PDB file of C-alpha atoms and ligand atoms in Angstrom:
ATOM      1  CA  MET V  17      11.766  18.973   6.551  1.00  0.00           C
ATOM      2  CA  THR V  18      11.973  17.463   3.264  1.00  0.00           C
ATOM      3  CA  THR V  19      13.568  13.917   2.263  1.00  0.00           C
ATOM      4  CA  GLU V  20      14.367  12.610  -0.894  1.00  0.00           C
ATOM      5  CA  VAL V  21      12.492   9.431  -1.337  1.00  0.00           C
ATOM      6  CA  PRO V  22      13.317   8.042  -4.938  1.00  0.00           C
ATOM      7  CA  THR V  23      10.498   7.437  -7.352  1.00  0.00           C
ATOM      8  CA  ILE V  24       9.748   4.738  -9.507  1.00  0.00           C
ATOM      9  CA  ARG V  25       8.289   5.000 -13.077  1.00  0.00           C
ATOM     10  CA  LEU V  26       4.715   3.068 -13.785  1.00  0.00           C
ATOM     11  CA  ASN V  27       3.866   1.192 -16.700  1.00  0.00           C
ATOM     12  CA  ASN V  28       1.668   4.208 -17.823  1.00  0.00           C
ATOM     13  CA  GLY V  29       4.598   6.694 -17.335  1.00  0.00           C
ATOM     14  CA  THR V  30       3.584   8.294 -13.677  1.00  0.00           C
ATOM     15  CA  THR V  31       6.038   8.192 -11.101  1.00  0.00           C
ATOM     16  CA  ILE V  32       5.211   7.094  -7.163  1.00  0.00           C
ATOM     17  CA  PRO V  33       7.540   7.708  -4.685  1.00  0.00           C
ATOM     18  CA  GLN V  34       8.880   4.470  -3.302  1.00  0.00           C
ATOM     19  CA  LEU V  35       7.987   4.860   0.536  1.00  0.00           C
ATOM     20  CA  GLY V  36       4.560   6.431   1.755  1.00  0.00           C
ATOM     21  CA  LEU V  37       2.454   6.443   4.684  1.00  0.00           C
ATOM     22  CA  GLY V  38      -0.267   3.979   5.110  1.00  0.00           C
ATOM     23  CA  VAL V  39      -3.279   4.633   7.220  1.00  0.00           C
ATOM     24  CA  TRP V  40      -4.934   1.322   7.759  1.00  0.00           C
ATOM     25  CA  GLN V  41      -6.678   0.894  11.348  1.00  0.00           C
ATOM     26  CA  ALA V  42      -6.190   4.603  11.905  1.00  0.00           C
ATOM     27  CA  GLU V  43      -9.497   6.260  13.135  1.00  0.00           C
ATOM     28  CA  ASP V  44     -10.537   9.189  10.974  1.00  0.00           C
ATOM     29  CA  ALA V  45      -9.765  12.006  13.562  1.00  0.00           C
ATOM     30  CA  GLU V  46      -6.313  10.993  14.045  1.00  0.00           C
ATOM     31  CA  THR V  47      -5.913  10.339  10.487  1.00  0.00           C
ATOM     32  CA  GLU V  48      -5.997  13.779   9.677  1.00  0.00           C
ATOM     33  CA  SER V  49      -3.600  14.643  12.434  1.00  0.00           C
ATOM     34  CA  ILE V  50      -0.722  12.090  11.421  1.00  0.00           C
ATOM     35  CA  VAL V  51      -1.444  12.797   7.632  1.00  0.00           C
ATOM     36  CA  ARG V  52      -0.869  16.727   8.320  1.00  0.00           C
ATOM     37  CA  TYR V  53       2.528  15.772  10.429  1.00  0.00           C
ATOM     38  CA  ALA V  54       3.523  13.282   7.680  1.00  0.00           C
ATOM     39  CA  LEU V  55       3.627  15.813   4.880  1.00  0.00           C
ATOM     40  CA  ALA V  56       4.280  19.156   6.551  1.00  0.00           C
ATOM     41  CA  GLU V  57       6.902  17.721   8.880  1.00  0.00           C
ATOM     42  CA  ALA V  58       8.357  14.752   7.889  1.00  0.00           C
ATOM     43  CA  GLY V  59       8.757  14.840   4.652  1.00  0.00           C
ATOM     44  CA  TYR V  60       5.970  12.252   3.057  1.00  0.00           C
ATOM     45  CA  ARG V  61       4.897  12.975  -0.256  1.00  0.00           C
ATOM     46  CA  HIS V  62       2.461   9.470  -0.494  1.00  0.00           C
ATOM     47  CA  ILE V  63      -0.209   8.494   1.610  1.00  0.00           C
ATOM     48  CA  ASP V  64      -2.057   5.223   0.795  1.00  0.00           C
ATOM     49  CA  THR V  65      -5.734   4.938   2.261  1.00  0.00           C
ATOM     50  CA  ALA V  66      -8.983   2.800   1.258  1.00  0.00           C
ATOM     51  CA  SER V  67     -12.608   3.303   1.370  1.00  0.00           C
ATOM     52  CA  ALA V  68     -12.933   0.445   3.715  1.00  0.00           C
ATOM     53  CA  TYR V  69     -10.304   2.171   6.253  1.00  0.00           C
ATOM     54  CA  ALA V  70     -12.895   4.512   6.705  1.00  0.00           C
ATOM     55  CA  ASN V  71     -10.514   7.361   7.064  1.00  0.00           C
ATOM     56  CA  GLU V  72     -10.683   8.887   3.482  1.00  0.00           C
ATOM     57  CA  ALA V  73     -12.006  12.117   5.121  1.00  0.00           C
ATOM     58  CA  GLY V  74      -9.575  12.456   7.770  1.00  0.00           C
ATOM     59  CA  VAL V  75      -6.662  11.750   4.589  1.00  0.00           C
ATOM     60  CA  GLY V  76      -8.441  14.703   2.884  1.00  0.00           C
ATOM     61  CA  ARG V  77      -8.531  17.646   5.877  1.00  0.00           C
ATOM     62  CA  GLY V  78      -4.795  16.138   6.674  1.00  0.00           C
ATOM     63  CA  ILE V  79      -3.540  17.126   2.793  1.00  0.00           C
ATOM     64  CA  ALA V  80      -5.868  20.596   2.934  1.00  0.00           C
ATOM     65  CA  THR V  81      -4.412  21.869   6.006  1.00  0.00           C
ATOM     66  CA  SER V  82      -0.566  20.437   5.577  1.00  0.00           C
ATOM     67  CA  GLY V  83       0.402  23.377   3.271  1.00  0.00           C
ATOM     68  CA  VAL V  84       1.730  21.173   0.795  1.00  0.00           C
ATOM     69  CA  SER V  85       0.794  21.386  -2.428  1.00  0.00           C
ATOM     70  CA  ARG V  86      -1.666  18.999  -4.152  1.00  0.00           C
ATOM     71  CA  GLU V  87       0.247  18.201  -7.026  1.00  0.00           C
ATOM     72  CA  ASP V  88       3.332  17.408  -4.925  1.00  0.00           C
ATOM     73  CA  ILE V  89       1.392  14.532  -3.420  1.00  0.00           C
ATOM     74  CA  PHE V  90       0.797  11.007  -4.534  1.00  0.00           C
ATOM     75  CA  VAL V  91      -2.782   9.584  -3.156  1.00  0.00           C
ATOM     76  CA  THR V  92      -4.073   6.254  -3.468  1.00  0.00           C
ATOM     77  CA  THR V  93      -7.355   4.799  -2.540  1.00  0.00           C
ATOM     78  CA  LYS V  94      -8.920   1.726  -3.163  1.00  0.00           C
ATOM     79  CA  LEU V  95     -12.645   0.155  -4.254  1.00  0.00           C
ATOM     80  CA  TRP V  96     -14.197  -2.137  -1.473  1.00  0.00           C
ATOM     81  CA  ASN V  97     -15.600  -5.330  -2.573  1.00  0.00           C
ATOM     82  CA  ALA V  98     -19.164  -4.546  -2.036  1.00  0.00           C
ATOM     83  CA  ASP V  99     -18.787  -1.805  -4.505  1.00  0.00           C
ATOM     84  CA  GLN V 100     -17.497  -4.114  -7.457  1.00  0.00           C
ATOM     85  CA  GLY V 101     -19.106  -4.116 -10.665  1.00  0.00           C
ATOM     86  CA  PHE V 102     -19.446  -1.259 -13.410  1.00  0.00           C
ATOM     87  CA  GLU V 103     -22.006   0.821 -12.522  1.00  0.00           C
ATOM     88  CA  PRO V 104     -21.172   0.387  -8.672  1.00  0.00           C
ATOM     89  CA  ALA V 105     -17.567   1.027  -9.008  1.00  0.00           C
ATOM     90  CA  LEU V 106     -18.047   4.466 -10.799  1.00  0.00           C
ATOM     91  CA  LYS V 107     -20.452   5.553  -8.281  1.00  0.00           C
ATOM     92  CA  ALA V 108     -18.227   4.466  -5.289  1.00  0.00           C
ATOM     93  CA  PHE V 109     -15.110   6.341  -7.189  1.00  0.00           C
ATOM     94  CA  ASP V 110     -17.130   9.416  -7.077  1.00  0.00           C
ATOM     95  CA  ALA V 111     -18.203   9.026  -3.262  1.00  0.00           C
ATOM     96  CA  SER V 112     -14.047   8.599  -2.353  1.00  0.00           C
ATOM     97  CA  LEU V 113     -13.188  11.560  -4.227  1.00  0.00           C
ATOM     98  CA  ASP V 114     -16.081  13.552  -2.386  1.00  0.00           C
ATOM     99  CA  ARG V 115     -14.756  12.114   0.935  1.00  0.00           C
ATOM    100  CA  LEU V 116     -11.232  12.853   0.060  1.00  0.00           C
ATOM    101  CA  GLY V 117     -12.156  16.473  -1.305  1.00  0.00           C
ATOM    102  CA  LEU V 118     -10.137  15.897  -4.242  1.00  0.00           C
ATOM    103  CA  GLU V 119     -10.411  16.169  -7.962  1.00  0.00           C
ATOM    104  CA  TYR V 120      -8.437  13.437  -8.883  1.00  0.00           C
ATOM    105  CA  VAL V 121      -6.229  10.634  -7.050  1.00  0.00           C
ATOM    106  CA  ASP V 122      -2.994   9.481  -7.947  1.00  0.00           C
ATOM    107  CA  LEU V 123      -3.608   5.615  -8.031  1.00  0.00           C
ATOM    108  CA  TYR V 124      -6.978   4.084  -7.540  1.00  0.00           C
ATOM    109  CA  LEU V 125      -7.051   0.178  -6.709  1.00  0.00           C
ATOM    110  CA  ILE V 126      -9.296  -2.571  -6.580  1.00  0.00           C
ATOM    111  CA  HIS V 127      -9.074  -3.775  -3.059  1.00  0.00           C
ATOM    112  CA  TRP V 128      -9.227  -7.417  -3.658  1.00  0.00           C
ATOM    113  CA  PRO V 129     -10.100  -9.967  -6.613  1.00  0.00           C
ATOM    114  CA  LEU V 130     -13.643 -11.839  -6.492  1.00  0.00           C
ATOM    115  CA  GLN V 131     -14.679 -15.084  -6.672  1.00  0.00           C
ATOM    116  CA  ASN V 132     -17.083 -14.005  -9.342  1.00  0.00           C
ATOM    117  CA  GLU V 133     -14.252 -13.164 -12.399  1.00  0.00           C
ATOM    118  CA  ASP V 134     -17.234 -11.484 -14.694  1.00  0.00           C
ATOM    119  CA  ARG V 135     -17.759  -9.072 -11.789  1.00  0.00           C
ATOM    120  CA  LEU V 136     -14.185  -8.560 -11.597  1.00  0.00           C
ATOM    121  CA  LEU V 137     -13.660  -7.907 -15.172  1.00  0.00           C
ATOM    122  CA  ARG V 138     -16.482  -5.182 -15.274  1.00  0.00           C
ATOM    123  CA  THR V 139     -14.847  -3.464 -12.215  1.00  0.00           C
ATOM    124  CA  TRP V 140     -11.612  -3.219 -14.550  1.00  0.00           C
ATOM    125  CA  GLU V 141     -13.701  -1.442 -17.221  1.00  0.00           C
ATOM    126  CA  ALA V 142     -14.849   0.986 -14.902  1.00  0.00           C
ATOM    127  CA  PHE V 143     -11.182   1.593 -13.816  1.00  0.00           C
ATOM    128  CA  GLU V 144     -10.199   1.980 -17.349  1.00  0.00           C
ATOM    129  CA  GLN V 145     -13.158   4.520 -17.821  1.00  0.00           C
ATOM    130  CA  ILE V 146     -11.746   6.266 -14.742  1.00  0.00           C
ATOM    131  CA  ALA V 147      -8.105   6.369 -15.706  1.00  0.00           C
ATOM    132  CA  GLU V 148      -9.266   7.739 -19.546  1.00  0.00           C
ATOM    133  CA  SER V 149     -11.200  10.803 -17.483  1.00  0.00           C
ATOM    134  CA  GLY V 150      -8.038  11.648 -15.822  1.00  0.00           C
ATOM    135  CA  ARG V 151      -9.443  11.334 -12.200  1.00  0.00           C
ATOM    136  CA  ALA V 152      -7.418   8.492 -11.325  1.00  0.00           C
ATOM    137  CA  ARG V 153      -3.559   9.161 -12.844  1.00  0.00           C
ATOM    138  CA  ALA V 154      -3.081   5.238 -12.691  1.00  0.00           C
ATOM    139  CA  ILE V 155      -5.378   1.911 -11.789  1.00  0.00           C
ATOM    140  CA  GLY V 156      -4.153  -1.314 -10.268  1.00  0.00           C
ATOM    141  CA  VAL V 157      -4.948  -4.010  -7.528  1.00  0.00           C
ATOM    142  CA  CYS V 158      -4.481  -5.127  -4.529  1.00  0.00           C
ATOM    143  CA  ASN V 159      -3.958  -8.955  -3.310  1.00  0.00           C
ATOM    144  CA  PHE V 160      -3.841 -10.249  -6.928  1.00  0.00           C
ATOM    145  CA  GLU V 161      -2.322 -13.574  -7.152  1.00  0.00           C
ATOM    146  CA  PRO V 162      -0.718 -14.278 -10.580  1.00  0.00           C
ATOM    147  CA  HIS V 163      -3.820 -16.026 -11.819  1.00  0.00           C
ATOM    148  CA  HIS V 164      -5.685 -12.698 -11.141  1.00  0.00           C
ATOM    149  CA  LEU V 165      -3.334 -10.679 -13.135  1.00  0.00           C
ATOM    150  CA  ALA V 166      -3.163 -13.287 -15.920  1.00  0.00           C
ATOM    151  CA  LEU V 167      -7.091 -12.668 -16.129  1.00  0.00           C
ATOM    152  CA  LEU V 168      -6.779  -9.185 -16.507  1.00  0.00           C
ATOM    153  CA  VAL V 169      -3.712  -8.942 -18.670  1.00  0.00           C
ATOM    154  CA  ASN V 170      -4.980 -11.454 -21.198  1.00  0.00           C
ATOM    155  CA  ARG V 171      -8.228  -9.589 -21.372  1.00  0.00           C
ATOM    156  CA  GLY V 172      -6.512  -7.005 -23.566  1.00  0.00           C
ATOM    157  CA  GLY V 173      -6.818  -3.126 -22.296  1.00  0.00           C
ATOM    158  CA  VAL V 174      -5.047  -1.556 -19.635  1.00  0.00           C
ATOM    159  CA  VAL V 175      -2.194  -3.643 -17.837  1.00  0.00           C
ATOM    160  CA  PRO V 176      -2.608  -2.584 -13.567  1.00  0.00           C
ATOM    161  CA  ALA V 177       0.420  -0.302 -12.953  1.00  0.00           C
ATOM    162  CA  VAL V 178       0.610  -1.780  -9.371  1.00  0.00           C
ATOM    163  CA  ASP V 179      -0.489  -5.071  -7.528  1.00  0.00           C
ATOM    164  CA  GLN V 180      -0.060  -4.034  -3.761  1.00  0.00           C
ATOM    165  CA  VAL V 181       0.124  -7.568  -1.645  1.00  0.00           C
ATOM    166  CA  GLU V 182       0.574  -8.517   1.990  1.00  0.00           C
ATOM    167  CA  LEU V 183       4.836  -8.446   1.740  1.00  0.00           C
ATOM    168  CA  HIS V 184       7.370  -8.814   4.313  1.00  0.00           C
ATOM    169  CA  PRO V 185      10.405 -10.984   5.629  1.00  0.00           C
ATOM    170  CA  ASN V 186       8.201 -13.792   6.333  1.00  0.00           C
ATOM    171  CA  LEU V 187       6.195 -13.695   3.204  1.00  0.00           C
ATOM    172  CA  PRO V 188       8.587 -12.229   0.345  1.00  0.00           C
ATOM    173  CA  GLN V 189       5.829 -13.087  -2.479  1.00  0.00           C
ATOM    174  CA  ASP V 190       8.387 -14.412  -4.983  1.00  0.00           C
ATOM    175  CA  GLU V 191       5.927 -15.693  -7.216  1.00  0.00           C
ATOM    176  CA  ILE V 192       3.950 -12.982  -7.412  1.00  0.00           C
ATOM    177  CA  ARG V 193       6.838 -10.437  -7.874  1.00  0.00           C
ATOM    178  CA  VAL V 194       8.203 -12.823 -10.707  1.00  0.00           C
ATOM    179  CA  ALA V 195       4.683 -12.621 -12.267  1.00  0.00           C
ATOM    180  CA  ALA V 196       4.333  -8.830 -11.826  1.00  0.00           C
ATOM    181  CA  ALA V 197       7.642  -8.158 -13.397  1.00  0.00           C
ATOM    182  CA  ASP V 198       6.873 -10.062 -16.182  1.00  0.00           C
ATOM    183  CA  TYR V 199       3.971  -7.639 -16.912  1.00  0.00           C
ATOM    184  CA  GLY V 200       5.706  -4.551 -15.652  1.00  0.00           C
ATOM    185  CA  ILE V 201       3.591  -4.252 -12.753  1.00  0.00           C
ATOM    186  CA  THR V 202       4.987  -2.581  -9.927  1.00  0.00           C
ATOM    187  CA  VAL V 203       4.633  -4.417  -6.236  1.00  0.00           C
ATOM    188  CA  GLU V 204       3.442  -2.671  -3.202  1.00  0.00           C
ATOM    189  CA  SER V 205       4.280  -3.903   0.213  1.00  0.00           C
ATOM    190  CA  TRP V 206       1.252  -3.789   2.501  1.00  0.00           C
ATOM    191  CA  SER V 207       2.061  -4.755   6.377  1.00  0.00           C
ATOM    192  CA  PRO V 208       5.399  -3.841   5.338  1.00  0.00           C
ATOM    193  CA  LEU V 209       6.579  -4.626   8.856  1.00  0.00           C
ATOM    194  CA  GLY V 210       4.787  -7.758   9.223  1.00  0.00           C
ATOM    195  CA  GLY V 211       1.301  -6.053  10.111  1.00  0.00           C
ATOM    196  CA  THR V 212      -0.230  -6.666  13.603  1.00  0.00           C
ATOM    197  CA  SER V 213      -1.177  -9.607  15.877  1.00  0.00           C
ATOM    198  CA  GLY V 214      -4.615  -9.166  15.692  1.00  0.00           C
ATOM    199  CA  SER V 215      -4.998  -8.166  19.086  1.00  0.00           C
ATOM    200  CA  GLY V 216      -6.572  -4.903  19.094  1.00  0.00           C
ATOM    201  CA  TRP V 217      -7.239  -1.991  16.657  1.00  0.00           C
ATOM    202  CA  GLY V 218      -6.064   1.474  15.921  1.00  0.00           C
ATOM    203  CA  ARG V 219      -3.877   2.443  18.829  1.00  0.00           C
ATOM    204  CA  HIS V 220      -4.160  -0.793  20.761  1.00  0.00           C
ATOM    205  CA  SER V 221      -3.080  -2.977  18.039  1.00  0.00           C
ATOM    206  CA  LYS V 222       0.226  -4.722  18.882  1.00  0.00           C
ATOM    207  CA  PRO V 223       2.728  -5.051  15.966  1.00  0.00           C
ATOM    208  CA  ASN V 224       3.708  -8.494  15.031  1.00  0.00           C
ATOM    209  CA  ALA V 225       6.471 -10.353  16.520  1.00  0.00           C
ATOM    210  CA  LEU V 226       8.724  -9.755  13.449  1.00  0.00           C
ATOM    211  CA  LEU V 227       9.971  -6.117  15.013  1.00  0.00           C
ATOM    212  CA  ASP V 228      11.585  -8.313  17.823  1.00  0.00           C
ATOM    213  CA  ASP V 229      13.090 -11.077  15.273  1.00  0.00           C
ATOM    214  CA  PRO V 230      16.712 -11.652  16.708  1.00  0.00           C
ATOM    215  CA  ILE V 231      18.529 -11.675  13.304  1.00  0.00           C
ATOM    216  CA  LEU V 232      16.979  -8.607  12.441  1.00  0.00           C
ATOM    217  CA  SER V 233      17.420  -6.741  15.819  1.00  0.00           C
ATOM    218  CA  ARG V 234      21.337  -7.893  15.407  1.00  0.00           C
ATOM    219  CA  ILE V 235      21.478  -6.282  11.831  1.00  0.00           C
ATOM    220  CA  ALA V 236      19.766  -3.159  13.124  1.00  0.00           C
ATOM    221  CA  THR V 237      22.468  -2.988  16.006  1.00  0.00           C
ATOM    222  CA  GLN V 238      25.252  -3.146  13.212  1.00  0.00           C
ATOM    223  CA  HIS V 239      23.710  -0.215  11.632  1.00  0.00           C
ATOM    224  CA  GLY V 240      22.677   1.946  14.510  1.00  0.00           C
ATOM    225  CA  LYS V 241      19.046   1.657  12.934  1.00  0.00           C
ATOM    226  CA  SER V 242      15.922   0.216  14.291  1.00  0.00           C
ATOM    227  CA  VAL V 243      14.411  -3.031  13.317  1.00  0.00           C
ATOM    228  CA  ALA V 244      11.533  -1.309  11.385  1.00  0.00           C
ATOM    229  CA  GLN V 245      14.017   1.155   9.272  1.00  0.00           C
ATOM    230  CA  VAL V 246      16.166  -2.348   8.456  1.00  0.00           C
ATOM    231  CA  ILE V 247      13.071  -3.876   7.337  1.00  0.00           C
ATOM    232  CA  ILE V 248      11.859  -0.714   5.414  1.00  0.00           C
ATOM    233  CA  ARG V 249      15.325  -0.797   3.773  1.00  0.00           C
ATOM    234  CA  TRP V 250      14.793  -4.054   2.695  1.00  0.00           C
ATOM    235  CA  HIS V 251      11.829  -3.203   0.773  1.00  0.00           C
ATOM    236  CA  LEU V 252      13.629  -0.192  -0.852  1.00  0.00           C
ATOM    237  CA  GLN V 253      16.455  -2.518  -2.041  1.00  0.00           C
ATOM    238  CA  SER V 254      14.116  -5.097  -3.014  1.00  0.00           C
ATOM    239  CA  GLY V 255      12.527  -2.305  -5.497  1.00  0.00           C
ATOM    240  CA  LEU V 256       9.387  -2.451  -3.794  1.00  0.00           C
ATOM    241  CA  VAL V 257       6.992   0.157  -3.114  1.00  0.00           C
ATOM    242  CA  VAL V 258       6.598   0.546   0.904  1.00  0.00           C
ATOM    243  CA  ILE V 259       3.868   1.980   2.731  1.00  0.00           C
ATOM    244  CA  PRO V 260       4.636   1.508   6.783  1.00  0.00           C
ATOM    245  CA  LYS V 261       1.743   2.520   8.888  1.00  0.00           C
ATOM    246  CA  SER V 262       1.869   4.138  12.379  1.00  0.00           C
ATOM    247  CA  VAL V 263      -0.401   6.651  14.254  1.00  0.00           C
ATOM    248  CA  HIS V 264       3.005   7.811  16.181  1.00  0.00           C
ATOM    249  CA  GLU V 265       4.968  10.961  15.157  1.00  0.00           C
ATOM    250  CA  GLU V 266       7.974   9.517  16.388  1.00  0.00           C
ATOM    251  CA  ARG V 267       7.666   6.358  14.399  1.00  0.00           C
ATOM    252  CA  ILE V 268       6.339   8.359  11.533  1.00  0.00           C
ATOM    253  CA  THR V 269       9.671  10.362  11.311  1.00  0.00           C
ATOM    254  CA  GLN V 270      11.884   7.233  12.042  1.00  0.00           C
ATOM    255  CA  ASN V 271      10.097   5.388   9.378  1.00  0.00           C
ATOM    256  CA  ILE V 272      11.340   7.876   6.318  1.00  0.00           C
ATOM    257  CA  ASP V 273      14.617   8.298   8.058  1.00  0.00           C
ATOM    258  CA  VAL V 274      16.197   5.534   6.233  1.00  0.00           C
ATOM    259  CA  PHE V 275      18.376   7.115   3.298  1.00  0.00           C
ATOM    260  CA  ASP V 276      21.277   7.082   5.602  1.00  0.00           C
ATOM    261  CA  PHE V 277      22.535   3.318   5.336  1.00  0.00           C
ATOM    262  CA  GLU V 278      22.245   0.384   3.094  1.00  0.00           C
ATOM    263  CA  LEU V 279      22.083  -3.393   3.703  1.00  0.00           C
ATOM    264  CA  THR V 280      24.834  -5.647   2.795  1.00  0.00           C
ATOM    265  CA  ALA V 281      24.497  -8.541   0.443  1.00  0.00           C
ATOM    266  CA  GLY V 282      25.185 -10.405   3.900  1.00  0.00           C
ATOM    267  CA  ASP V 283      22.110  -8.796   5.347  1.00  0.00           C
ATOM    268  CA  ILE V 284      20.078  -9.247   2.513  1.00  0.00           C
ATOM    269  CA  ASP V 285      20.763 -13.047   2.402  1.00  0.00           C
ATOM    270  CA  GLU V 286      20.409 -13.276   6.170  1.00  0.00           C
ATOM    271  CA  ILE V 287      16.953 -11.966   5.834  1.00  0.00           C
ATOM    272  CA  ALA V 288      16.205 -14.152   3.175  1.00  0.00           C
ATOM    273  CA  GLY V 289      16.123 -16.650   5.898  1.00  0.00           C
ATOM    274  CA  LEU V 290      13.138 -15.542   7.754  1.00  0.00           C
ATOM    275  CA  ASN V 291      10.672 -16.347   4.676  1.00  0.00           C
ATOM    276  CA  ASN V 292       8.415 -19.116   6.330  1.00  0.00           C
ATOM    277  CA  GLY V 293       5.218 -18.221   4.371  1.00  0.00           C
ATOM    278  CA  ALA V 294       3.382 -16.778   7.421  1.00  0.00           C
ATOM    279  CA  ARG V 295       0.627 -14.177   6.528  1.00  0.00           C
ATOM    280  CA  VAL V 296      -1.073 -11.731   8.919  1.00  0.00           C
ATOM    281  CA  GLY V 297      -4.134 -11.246   6.368  1.00  0.00           C
ATOM    282  CA  ILE V 298      -6.449 -13.788   4.375  1.00  0.00           C
ATOM    283  CA  HIS V 299      -5.289 -15.189   1.634  1.00  0.00           C
ATOM    284  CA  PRO V 300      -6.678 -13.752  -1.238  1.00  0.00           C
ATOM    285  CA  ASP V 301      -8.282 -17.011  -2.910  1.00  0.00           C
ATOM    286  CA  LYS V 302     -10.247 -17.361   0.271  1.00  0.00           C
ATOM    287  CA  MET V 303     -11.379 -13.873   0.817  1.00  0.00           C
ATOM    288  CA  ASN V 304     -14.645 -12.576  -0.602  1.00  0.00           C
ATOM    289  CA  LEU V 305     -15.864 -10.480   2.152  1.00  0.00           C
ATOM    290  CA  GLY V 306     -18.701  -7.904   1.514  1.00  0.00           C
ATOM    291  CA  ALA V 307     -18.741  -9.043  -2.180  1.00  0.00           C
ATOM    292  CA  PRO V 308     -22.311  -8.723  -4.036  1.00  0.00           C
ATOM    293  CA  ASP V 309     -22.153 -12.545  -5.053  1.00  0.00           C
TER     294      ASP V 309
HETATM  295  P1  A2P Z 411       1.611   2.349  15.561  1.00  0.00           P
HETATM  296  O1  A2P Z 411       0.706   2.616  14.665  1.00  0.00           O
HETATM  297  O2  A2P Z 411       0.826   2.123  17.123  1.00  0.00           O
HETATM  298  O3  A2P Z 411       2.969   2.735  15.259  1.00  0.00           O
HETATM  299  P2  A2P Z 411       2.562  -2.542   9.195  1.00  0.00           P
HETATM  300  O4  A2P Z 411       1.281  -2.725   9.472  1.00  0.00           O
HETATM  301  O5  A2P Z 411       2.671  -1.304   8.258  1.00  0.00           O
HETATM  302  O6  A2P Z 411       3.429  -3.531   8.830  1.00  0.00           O
HETATM  303  O7  A2P Z 411       3.137  -1.961  10.607  1.00  0.00           O
HETATM  304  C1  A2P Z 411       2.513  -2.639  11.855  1.00  0.00           C
HETATM  305  C2  A2P Z 411       2.513  -2.010  13.190  1.00  0.00           C
HETATM  306  O8  A2P Z 411       4.121  -1.810  13.374  1.00  0.00           O
HETATM  307  C3  A2P Z 411       1.712  -1.011  13.145  1.00  0.00           C
HETATM  308  O9  A2P Z 411       0.729  -0.986  13.706  1.00  0.00           O
HETATM  309  C4  A2P Z 411       2.422   0.068  13.735  1.00  0.00           C
HETATM  310  O10 A2P Z 411       1.881   0.553  15.166  1.00  0.00           O
HETATM  311  C5  A2P Z 411       3.751  -0.510  14.087  1.00  0.00           C
HETATM  312  N1  A2P Z 411       4.976   0.520  14.053  1.00  0.00           N
HETATM  313  C6  A2P Z 411       5.079   1.010  12.720  1.00  0.00           C
HETATM  314  N2  A2P Z 411       6.087   2.006  12.856  1.00  0.00           N
HETATM  315  C7  A2P Z 411       7.030   1.463  13.892  1.00  0.00           C
HETATM  316  C8  A2P Z 411       8.370   1.621  14.138  1.00  0.00           C
HETATM  317  N3  A2P Z 411       9.090   2.657  13.592  1.00  0.00           N
HETATM  318  N4  A2P Z 411       8.732   0.847  15.360  1.00  0.00           N
HETATM  319  C9  A2P Z 411       7.793   0.243  16.107  1.00  0.00           C
HETATM  320  N5  A2P Z 411       6.817  -0.463  15.656  1.00  0.00           N
HETATM  321  C10 A2P Z 411       6.490   0.696  14.485  1.00  0.00           C
END
């Protein structure tokens, strides 16, 4: 099955499929089979992993056995906090490519900003060198607040292509979206369905209450779609790149089956009312997990 997923042009001229498969919390072995299924059966062409997910090798095996050409797949991975700094970042990137079994990634992202801004800027210098080498087709960041984006942009040099942040109807991240638009940075949504409640891990994790929301449920019924499909459509119609995660084949298929309906302006207005600022992840200004200093 092939599905025409729209692409978005990044600020360096490369393009990213607007919908991809996220694999956070998927174990390495099951990652291989879900990535293969997503590519070979469900029509995905964009996979989002990270060195901290400990499943890059599974992503690589899934790609290798999918039968889909490497150049037709958009692959993102991320640098973990412990590897920030110039030399550590270069080394960590090599290790990620090795685990993935790839010669290049399409997008390499700094996973979190650091409190230590000097080290963060040295990391970005390494990213620029990696981009220059062609082994990452684009470079970007995750979890950057407007002040972190300003730090990189004001330095001169490469402007991040992407800022991947926690973003869903409870947390639409308006300020980050305005700042990113000013800089020409594309915003990607992680935990786009509202993430997990923190109870359990992998197959045992439980989706957040957003998937049971009565307003979303009514909109879903009106369109003959699921709540997850309505939320994914909201991201797409908001111009965001969206990477819903699932380890279940039927959900992976369902989450890309979103191109035969459209939310109305009234639906979008109602969904705007779900903004309550609730986040499932740590606020980036408070996050320094694993950082060297
Ligand atoms: P699972 O992997 O068990 O399917 P996200 O982190 O992308 O916001 O997703 C939150 C959770 O929603 C995931 O852990 C995933 O669990 C679950 N999920 C993904 N797709 C669907 C779907 N179509 N319907 C219901 N739950 C879903």
